[in-house]
PDB file of C-alpha atoms in Angstrom:
ATOM      1  CA  MET L   1     -39.405  50.679  68.317  1.00 69.00           C
ATOM      2  CA  GLN L   2     -39.582  49.925  64.612  1.00 85.00           C
ATOM      3  CA  ASP L   3     -38.350  46.492  63.541  1.00 89.00           C
ATOM      4  CA  PHE L   4     -35.896  46.574  60.626  1.00 95.00           C
ATOM      5  CA  THR L   5     -35.253  42.828  60.483  1.00 95.00           C
ATOM      6  CA  GLU L   6     -36.320  42.511  56.827  1.00 96.00           C
ATOM      7  CA  ASP L   7     -34.119  45.455  55.858  1.00 97.00           C
ATOM      8  CA  LEU L   8     -31.263  43.947  57.874  1.00 96.00           C
ATOM      9  CA  ASN L   9     -31.588  40.653  56.001  1.00 97.00           C
ATOM     10  CA  GLU L  10     -31.617  42.515  52.682  1.00 98.00           C
ATOM     11  CA  LEU L  11     -28.488  44.396  53.739  1.00 97.00           C
ATOM     12  CA  LYS L  12     -26.731  41.126  54.621  1.00 97.00           C
ATOM     13  CA  THR L  13     -27.738  39.518  51.321  1.00 97.00           C
ATOM     14  CA  TYR L  14     -26.597  42.463  49.227  1.00 98.00           C
ATOM     15  CA  PHE L  15     -23.227  43.022  50.891  1.00 97.00           C
ATOM     16  CA  SER L  16     -22.431  39.308  51.140  1.00 96.00           C
ATOM     17  CA  SER L  17     -22.075  39.367  47.349  1.00 96.00           C
ATOM     18  CA  CYS L  18     -19.874  42.501  47.354  1.00 96.00           C
ATOM     19  CA  LYS L  19     -16.170  42.805  47.961  1.00 94.00           C
ATOM     20  CA  SER L  20     -15.678  44.734  51.196  1.00 93.00           C
ATOM     21  CA  SER L  21     -13.575  47.894  51.385  1.00 91.00           C
ATOM     22  CA  SER L  22     -11.332  48.889  54.276  1.00 92.00           C
ATOM     23  CA  MET L  23     -11.942  52.186  56.029  1.00 98.00           C
ATOM     24  CA  ILE L  24      -8.459  51.954  57.539  1.00 98.00           C
ATOM     25  CA  GLU L  25      -5.548  49.954  56.148  1.00 97.00           C
ATOM     26  CA  LEU L  26      -4.920  47.463  58.942  1.00 96.00           C
ATOM     27  CA  PRO L  27      -1.777  45.327  59.188  1.00 96.00           C
ATOM     28  CA  SER L  28      -2.209  41.565  59.265  1.00 94.00           C
ATOM     29  CA  ASP L  29      -1.361  41.372  62.975  1.00 94.00           C
ATOM     30  CA  TYR L  30      -3.910  43.863  64.331  1.00 96.00           C
ATOM     31  CA  GLN L  31      -5.444  43.162  67.732  1.00 94.00           C
ATOM     32  CA  VAL L  32      -9.068  42.431  68.526  1.00 96.00           C
ATOM     33  CA  LEU L  33      -9.620  44.018  71.926  1.00 94.00           C
ATOM     34  CA  ASP L  34     -11.730  42.724  74.773  1.00 94.00           C
ATOM     35  CA  LEU L  35     -13.148  45.788  76.537  1.00 93.00           C
ATOM     36  CA  SER L  36     -15.760  43.837  78.470  1.00 91.00           C
ATOM     37  CA  LYS L  37     -13.661  43.952  81.641  1.00 86.00           C
ATOM     38  CA  GLY L  38     -13.025  47.689  81.553  1.00 81.00           C
ATOM     39  CA  PRO L  39     -10.513  50.004  79.883  1.00 81.00           C
ATOM     40  CA  VAL L  40      -7.214  48.574  78.635  1.00 84.00           C
ATOM     41  CA  ASP L  41      -3.876  50.189  77.869  1.00 85.00           C
ATOM     42  CA  ILE L  42      -3.436  50.695  74.149  1.00 88.00           C
ATOM     43  CA  ALA L  43       0.119  51.288  73.009  1.00 88.00           C
ATOM     44  CA  GLU L  44       0.849  54.319  70.863  1.00 87.00           C
ATOM     45  CA  GLY L  45       0.863  53.375  67.195  1.00 92.00           C
ATOM     46  CA  SER L  46      -1.355  50.307  67.711  1.00 94.00           C
ATOM     47  CA  TYR L  47      -3.857  48.956  65.215  1.00 97.00           C
ATOM     48  CA  GLY L  48      -6.896  47.030  66.323  1.00 96.00           C
ATOM     49  CA  ILE L  49     -10.634  46.468  66.547  1.00 97.00           C
ATOM     50  CA  GLY L  50     -13.095  47.324  69.298  1.00 96.00           C
ATOM     51  CA  LYS L  51     -16.080  45.038  68.917  1.00 97.00           C
ATOM     52  CA  TYR L  52     -19.706  45.722  68.056  1.00 98.00           C
ATOM     53  CA  ALA L  53     -22.416  44.740  70.574  1.00 97.00           C
ATOM     54  CA  GLU L  54     -19.956  44.554  73.452  1.00 96.00           C
ATOM     55  CA  HIS L  55     -20.836  45.253  77.074  1.00 94.00           C
ATOM     56  CA  ARG L  56     -18.203  47.658  78.417  1.00 93.00           C
ATOM     57  CA  PRO L  57     -18.676  48.319  82.116  1.00 88.00           C
ATOM     58  CA  MET L  58     -16.519  51.067  83.657  1.00 82.00           C
ATOM     59  CA  GLN L  59     -15.636  52.424  80.205  1.00 83.00           C
ATOM     60  CA  TYR L  60     -18.130  55.285  79.903  1.00 84.00           C
ATOM     61  CA  THR L  61     -17.814  57.478  82.961  1.00 82.00           C
ATOM     62  CA  SER L  62     -18.312  61.053  81.754  1.00 85.00           C
ATOM     63  CA  ALA L  63     -21.491  63.042  82.360  1.00 85.00           C
ATOM     64  CA  ILE L  64     -22.954  62.402  78.891  1.00 87.00           C
ATOM     65  CA  TYR L  65     -23.437  58.692  79.643  1.00 84.00           C
ATOM     66  CA  THR L  66     -26.467  58.269  81.845  1.00 80.00           C
ATOM     67  CA  ASN L  67     -28.883  55.468  82.746  1.00 76.00           C
ATOM     68  CA  GLN L  68     -26.157  52.784  82.651  1.00 82.00           C
ATOM     69  CA  ARG L  69     -25.360  53.227  78.961  1.00 91.00           C
ATOM     70  CA  ASP L  70     -22.321  51.002  78.524  1.00 91.00           C
ATOM     71  CA  PHE L  71     -23.216  48.596  75.688  1.00 95.00           C
ATOM     72  CA  HIS L  72     -21.261  49.485  72.543  1.00 96.00           C
ATOM     73  CA  ILE L  73     -23.417  49.585  69.403  1.00 97.00           C
ATOM     74  CA  GLY L  74     -20.757  50.619  66.852  1.00 97.00           C
ATOM     75  CA  LEU L  75     -17.361  49.300  65.754  1.00 98.00           C
ATOM     76  CA  ASP L  76     -14.003  50.827  66.696  1.00 98.00           C
ATOM     77  CA  LEU L  77     -11.101  50.865  64.248  1.00 98.00           C
ATOM     78  CA  ILE L  78      -7.921  51.655  66.179  1.00 98.00           C
ATOM     79  CA  ALA L  79      -5.016  53.278  64.349  1.00 98.00           C
ATOM     80  CA  PRO L  80      -2.337  55.926  64.906  1.00 97.00           C
ATOM     81  CA  VAL L  81      -3.176  59.635  64.850  1.00 97.00           C
ATOM     82  CA  GLY L  82      -3.369  60.932  61.290  1.00 96.00           C
ATOM     83  CA  THR L  83      -4.148  57.577  59.687  1.00 97.00           C
ATOM     84  CA  ILE L  84      -6.215  58.032  56.519  1.00 96.00           C
ATOM     85  CA  VAL L  85      -9.896  57.049  56.670  1.00 97.00           C
ATOM     86  CA  PHE L  86     -11.454  55.777  53.439  1.00 97.00           C
ATOM     87  CA  ALA L  87     -15.111  55.582  52.450  1.00 97.00           C
ATOM     88  CA  PRO L  88     -16.369  51.978  52.806  1.00 97.00           C
ATOM     89  CA  TRP L  89     -18.906  52.523  50.034  1.00 97.00           C
ATOM     90  CA  GLU L  90     -20.201  55.251  47.779  1.00 97.00           C
ATOM     91  CA  MET L  91     -21.893  57.753  50.050  1.00 97.00           C
ATOM     92  CA  LYS L  92     -23.289  61.253  50.297  1.00 97.00           C
ATOM     93  CA  ILE L  93     -21.937  63.609  52.944  1.00 97.00           C
ATOM     94  CA  LEU L  94     -24.887  64.891  54.992  1.00 97.00           C
ATOM     95  CA  ASP L  95     -23.257  66.768  57.850  1.00 96.00           C
ATOM     96  CA  LYS L  96     -20.057  67.465  59.772  1.00 95.00           C
ATOM     97  CA  SER L  97     -19.887  68.442  63.416  1.00 95.00           C
ATOM     98  CA  TYR L  98     -17.708  68.843  66.473  1.00 96.00           C
ATOM     99  CA  LEU L  99     -19.169  67.328  69.646  1.00 96.00           C
ATOM    100  CA  SER L 100     -16.907  68.758  72.307  1.00 94.00           C
ATOM    101  CA  ALA L 101     -18.133  67.127  75.533  1.00 93.00           C
ATOM    102  CA  GLU L 102     -15.743  64.855  77.403  1.00 92.00           C
ATOM    103  CA  LYS L 103     -15.780  61.344  75.856  1.00 92.00           C
ATOM    104  CA  ASP L 104     -18.115  62.403  73.037  1.00 95.00           C
ATOM    105  CA  TYR L 105     -17.335  61.942  69.317  1.00 97.00           C
ATOM    106  CA  GLY L 106     -15.207  65.060  68.865  1.00 97.00           C
ATOM    107  CA  HIS L 107     -15.083  65.703  65.120  1.00 96.00           C
ATOM    108  CA  CYS L 108     -17.545  63.484  63.247  1.00 97.00           C
ATOM    109  CA  ILE L 109     -19.183  63.011  59.844  1.00 97.00           C
ATOM    110  CA  LEU L 110     -22.674  61.795  58.966  1.00 98.00           C
ATOM    111  CA  GLY L 111     -23.228  60.217  55.561  1.00 98.00           C
ATOM    112  CA  GLN L 112     -25.785  58.266  53.560  1.00 98.00           C
ATOM    113  CA  VAL L 113     -24.673  54.994  51.977  1.00 98.00           C
ATOM    114  CA  ILE L 114     -25.754  54.702  48.350  1.00 98.00           C
ATOM    115  CA  TRP L 115     -26.999  51.172  47.757  1.00 97.00           C
ATOM    116  CA  PRO L 116     -30.213  49.654  46.274  1.00 97.00           C
ATOM    117  CA  GLY L 117     -32.037  49.019  49.571  1.00 96.00           C
ATOM    118  CA  ARG L 118     -33.580  51.117  52.320  1.00 96.00           C
ATOM    119  CA  ASP L 119     -31.842  54.361  53.305  1.00 97.00           C
ATOM    120  CA  LEU L 120     -28.727  53.560  55.328  1.00 98.00           C
ATOM    121  CA  PHE L 121     -26.790  56.167  57.268  1.00 98.00           C
ATOM    122  CA  ILE L 122     -23.237  56.086  58.611  1.00 98.00           C
ATOM    123  CA  LEU L 123     -21.639  58.052  61.427  1.00 98.00           C
ATOM    124  CA  VAL L 124     -17.852  58.180  61.748  1.00 98.00           C
ATOM    125  CA  GLY L 125     -16.549  59.759  64.947  1.00 98.00           C
ATOM    126  CA  HIS L 126     -13.286  60.673  66.737  1.00 98.00           C
ATOM    127  CA  LEU L 127     -11.813  62.268  63.614  1.00 97.00           C
ATOM    128  CA  SER L 128      -9.129  64.864  63.088  1.00 96.00           C
ATOM    129  CA  LYS L 129     -10.074  68.530  62.694  1.00 94.00           C
ATOM    130  CA  ASP L 130      -8.974  68.027  59.088  1.00 88.00           C
ATOM    131  CA  ILE L 131     -12.608  67.069  58.406  1.00 84.00           C
ATOM    132  CA  LEU L 132     -13.154  70.816  58.131  1.00 80.00           C
ATOM    133  CA  LYS L 133     -11.392  70.430  54.777  1.00 80.00           C
ATOM    134  CA  ALA L 134     -13.207  67.170  53.944  1.00 76.00           C
ATOM    135  CA  PRO L 135     -15.893  66.819  51.247  1.00 85.00           C
ATOM    136  CA  GLU L 136     -18.719  69.303  51.670  1.00 88.00           C
ATOM    137  CA  ARG L 137     -22.325  68.591  52.653  1.00 90.00           C
ATOM    138  CA  GLY L 138     -24.225  67.146  49.699  1.00 93.00           C
ATOM    139  CA  GLU L 139     -21.068  65.914  47.964  1.00 95.00           C
ATOM    140  CA  ILE L 140     -20.910  62.311  46.762  1.00 96.00           C
ATOM    141  CA  ILE L 141     -17.697  60.474  47.586  1.00 95.00           C
ATOM    142  CA  GLU L 142     -16.643  57.241  45.960  1.00 96.00           C
ATOM    143  CA  ARG L 143     -15.908  53.924  47.596  1.00 97.00           C
ATOM    144  CA  SER L 144     -12.294  53.828  48.873  1.00 96.00           C
ATOM    145  CA  GLN L 145     -11.948  57.620  48.583  1.00 95.00           C
ATOM    146  CA  GLU L 146     -10.033  59.330  51.385  1.00 94.00           C
ATOM    147  CA  PHE L 147     -12.338  61.600  53.375  1.00 94.00           C
ATOM    148  CA  ALA L 148     -10.940  61.952  56.912  1.00 96.00           C
ATOM    149  CA  ARG L 149      -8.101  61.116  59.309  1.00 96.00           C
ATOM    150  CA  VAL L 150      -7.881  59.663  62.802  1.00 97.00           C
ATOM    151  CA  GLY L 151      -7.918  62.415  65.428  1.00 97.00           C
ATOM    152  CA  ASN L 152      -5.752  62.920  68.487  1.00 96.00           C
ATOM    153  CA  LYS L 153      -6.929  63.000  72.098  1.00 94.00           C
ATOM    154  CA  MET L 154      -7.296  66.780  72.080  1.00 95.00           C
ATOM    155  CA  GLU L 155      -9.796  66.754  69.203  1.00 95.00           C
ATOM    156  CA  ASN L 156     -11.505  63.334  69.316  1.00 95.00           C
ATOM    157  CA  GLY L 157     -13.372  63.634  72.619  1.00 93.00           C
ATOM    158  CA  GLY L 158     -10.468  62.579  74.802  1.00 92.00           C
ATOM    159  CA  TRP L 159     -10.151  58.976  73.581  1.00 93.00           C
ATOM    160  CA  PHE L 160      -7.200  56.857  72.447  1.00 93.00           C
ATOM    161  CA  PRO L 161      -6.721  57.234  68.660  1.00 97.00           C
ATOM    162  CA  HIS L 162      -9.453  55.368  66.787  1.00 97.00           C
ATOM    163  CA  ILE L 163     -12.624  55.910  64.802  1.00 98.00           C
ATOM    164  CA  HIS L 164     -16.127  54.847  65.796  1.00 98.00           C
ATOM    165  CA  VAL L 165     -18.173  53.531  62.859  1.00 98.00           C
ATOM    166  CA  GLN L 166     -21.926  53.083  63.159  1.00 98.00           C
ATOM    167  CA  PHE L 167     -24.752  52.426  60.719  1.00 98.00           C
ATOM    168  CA  SER L 168     -28.452  53.230  61.124  1.00 98.00           C
ATOM    169  CA  PHE L 169     -31.596  52.646  59.084  1.00 98.00           C
ATOM    170  CA  ILE L 170     -33.080  55.834  60.574  1.00 96.00           C
ATOM    171  CA  LYS L 171     -31.638  59.216  59.666  1.00 97.00           C
ATOM    172  CA  PRO L 172     -30.469  61.112  62.763  1.00 96.00           C
ATOM    173  CA  ASP L 173     -31.846  64.609  63.248  1.00 95.00           C
ATOM    174  CA  ILE L 174     -28.297  65.851  63.854  1.00 96.00           C
ATOM    175  CA  CYS L 175     -24.761  64.598  63.235  1.00 97.00           C
ATOM    176  CA  ASP L 176     -24.872  62.158  66.135  1.00 97.00           C
ATOM    177  CA  MET L 177     -25.926  58.607  67.063  1.00 96.00           C
ATOM    178  CA  PRO L 178     -26.107  56.873  70.460  1.00 94.00           C
ATOM    179  CA  GLY L 179     -22.821  54.960  70.321  1.00 95.00           C
ATOM    180  CA  VAL L 180     -23.623  53.105  73.519  1.00 95.00           C
ATOM    181  CA  ILE L 181     -26.992  52.016  74.889  1.00 94.00           C
ATOM    182  CA  ARG L 182     -28.243  50.102  77.912  1.00 94.00           C
ATOM    183  CA  LYS L 183     -27.494  46.400  77.586  1.00 93.00           C
ATOM    184  CA  GLU L 184     -31.115  45.442  78.201  1.00 94.00           C
ATOM    185  CA  ASP L 185     -32.212  47.675  75.302  1.00 93.00           C
ATOM    186  CA  TYR L 186     -30.060  45.928  72.692  1.00 94.00           C
ATOM    187  CA  PRO L 187     -32.872  43.611  71.436  1.00 92.00           C
ATOM    188  CA  PHE L 188     -34.844  46.736  70.516  1.00 91.00           C
ATOM    189  CA  TRP L 189     -31.961  48.529  68.784  1.00 92.00           C
ATOM    190  CA  LYS L 190     -30.046  45.742  67.043  1.00 92.00           C
ATOM    191  CA  SER L 191     -32.015  45.844  63.785  1.00 94.00           C
ATOM    192  CA  GLN L 192     -31.837  49.659  63.510  1.00 96.00           C
ATOM    193  CA  PHE L 193     -28.065  49.780  64.134  1.00 97.00           C
ATOM    194  CA  PRO L 194     -26.689  46.856  62.078  1.00 97.00           C
ATOM    195  CA  ASP L 195     -23.311  45.255  62.685  1.00 98.00           C
ATOM    196  CA  PRO L 196     -20.772  47.312  60.665  1.00 98.00           C
ATOM    197  CA  ARG L 197     -19.050  44.073  59.615  1.00 97.00           C
ATOM    198  CA  ILE L 198     -21.926  43.511  57.190  1.00 97.00           C
ATOM    199  CA  VAL L 199     -20.510  46.381  55.125  1.00 97.00           C
ATOM    200  CA  LEU L 200     -16.857  46.413  56.220  1.00 97.00           C
ATOM    201  CA  GLY L 201     -16.217  42.666  56.073  1.00 96.00           C
ATOM    202  CA  ASN L 202     -15.472  40.053  58.703  1.00 94.00           C
ATOM    203  CA  LEU L 203     -12.845  41.934  60.679  1.00 96.00           C
ATOM    204  CA  TYR L 204     -13.085  39.514  63.579  1.00 96.00           C
ATOM    205  CA  THR L 205     -14.997  36.405  64.588  1.00 91.00           C
ATOM    206  CA  GLU L 206     -16.717  35.804  67.903  1.00 78.00           C
TER     207      GLU L 206
END
């Protein structure tokens, strides 16, 4: 596994000097969820955060999650169905897809963040089918530009309304990223899939 520690440090240095942009407009009283003890009830219309690098036993039970993959390697932004999703940074749209398996990403977008360092890619999953009318492949969208909406359970893979945000220093071959991994593999993956808070801002503290 390639080590991206130097690139990760460069990413932290660069974005620490930048004003962060919200992908979803969160109210001041949003919840930070603890999913480490299994699924929780999330009230309709809720806003919240599902944490990065969180062990989530009993959460991933469909057939696509094998080999004890239950360690979350992205960040969840929880918001009502139809909530606008904004670009966190200037980025190029690379692909759009619909991953239809139970508890997969549903509608998702793959983009490339435009910044001075190493290539950085972003996957945003669990979106509304409205992404079919979103910016086209190859199009550059500006920071804070609307580009998607939160999907409902029938189109987002069967999840409560939220988006999954994940960054990677390696470009995926398709519009997909492993949103959960095995807990014991995290030391090998943590530099490739950086904490989204580096770009999105300190949405919660440990």
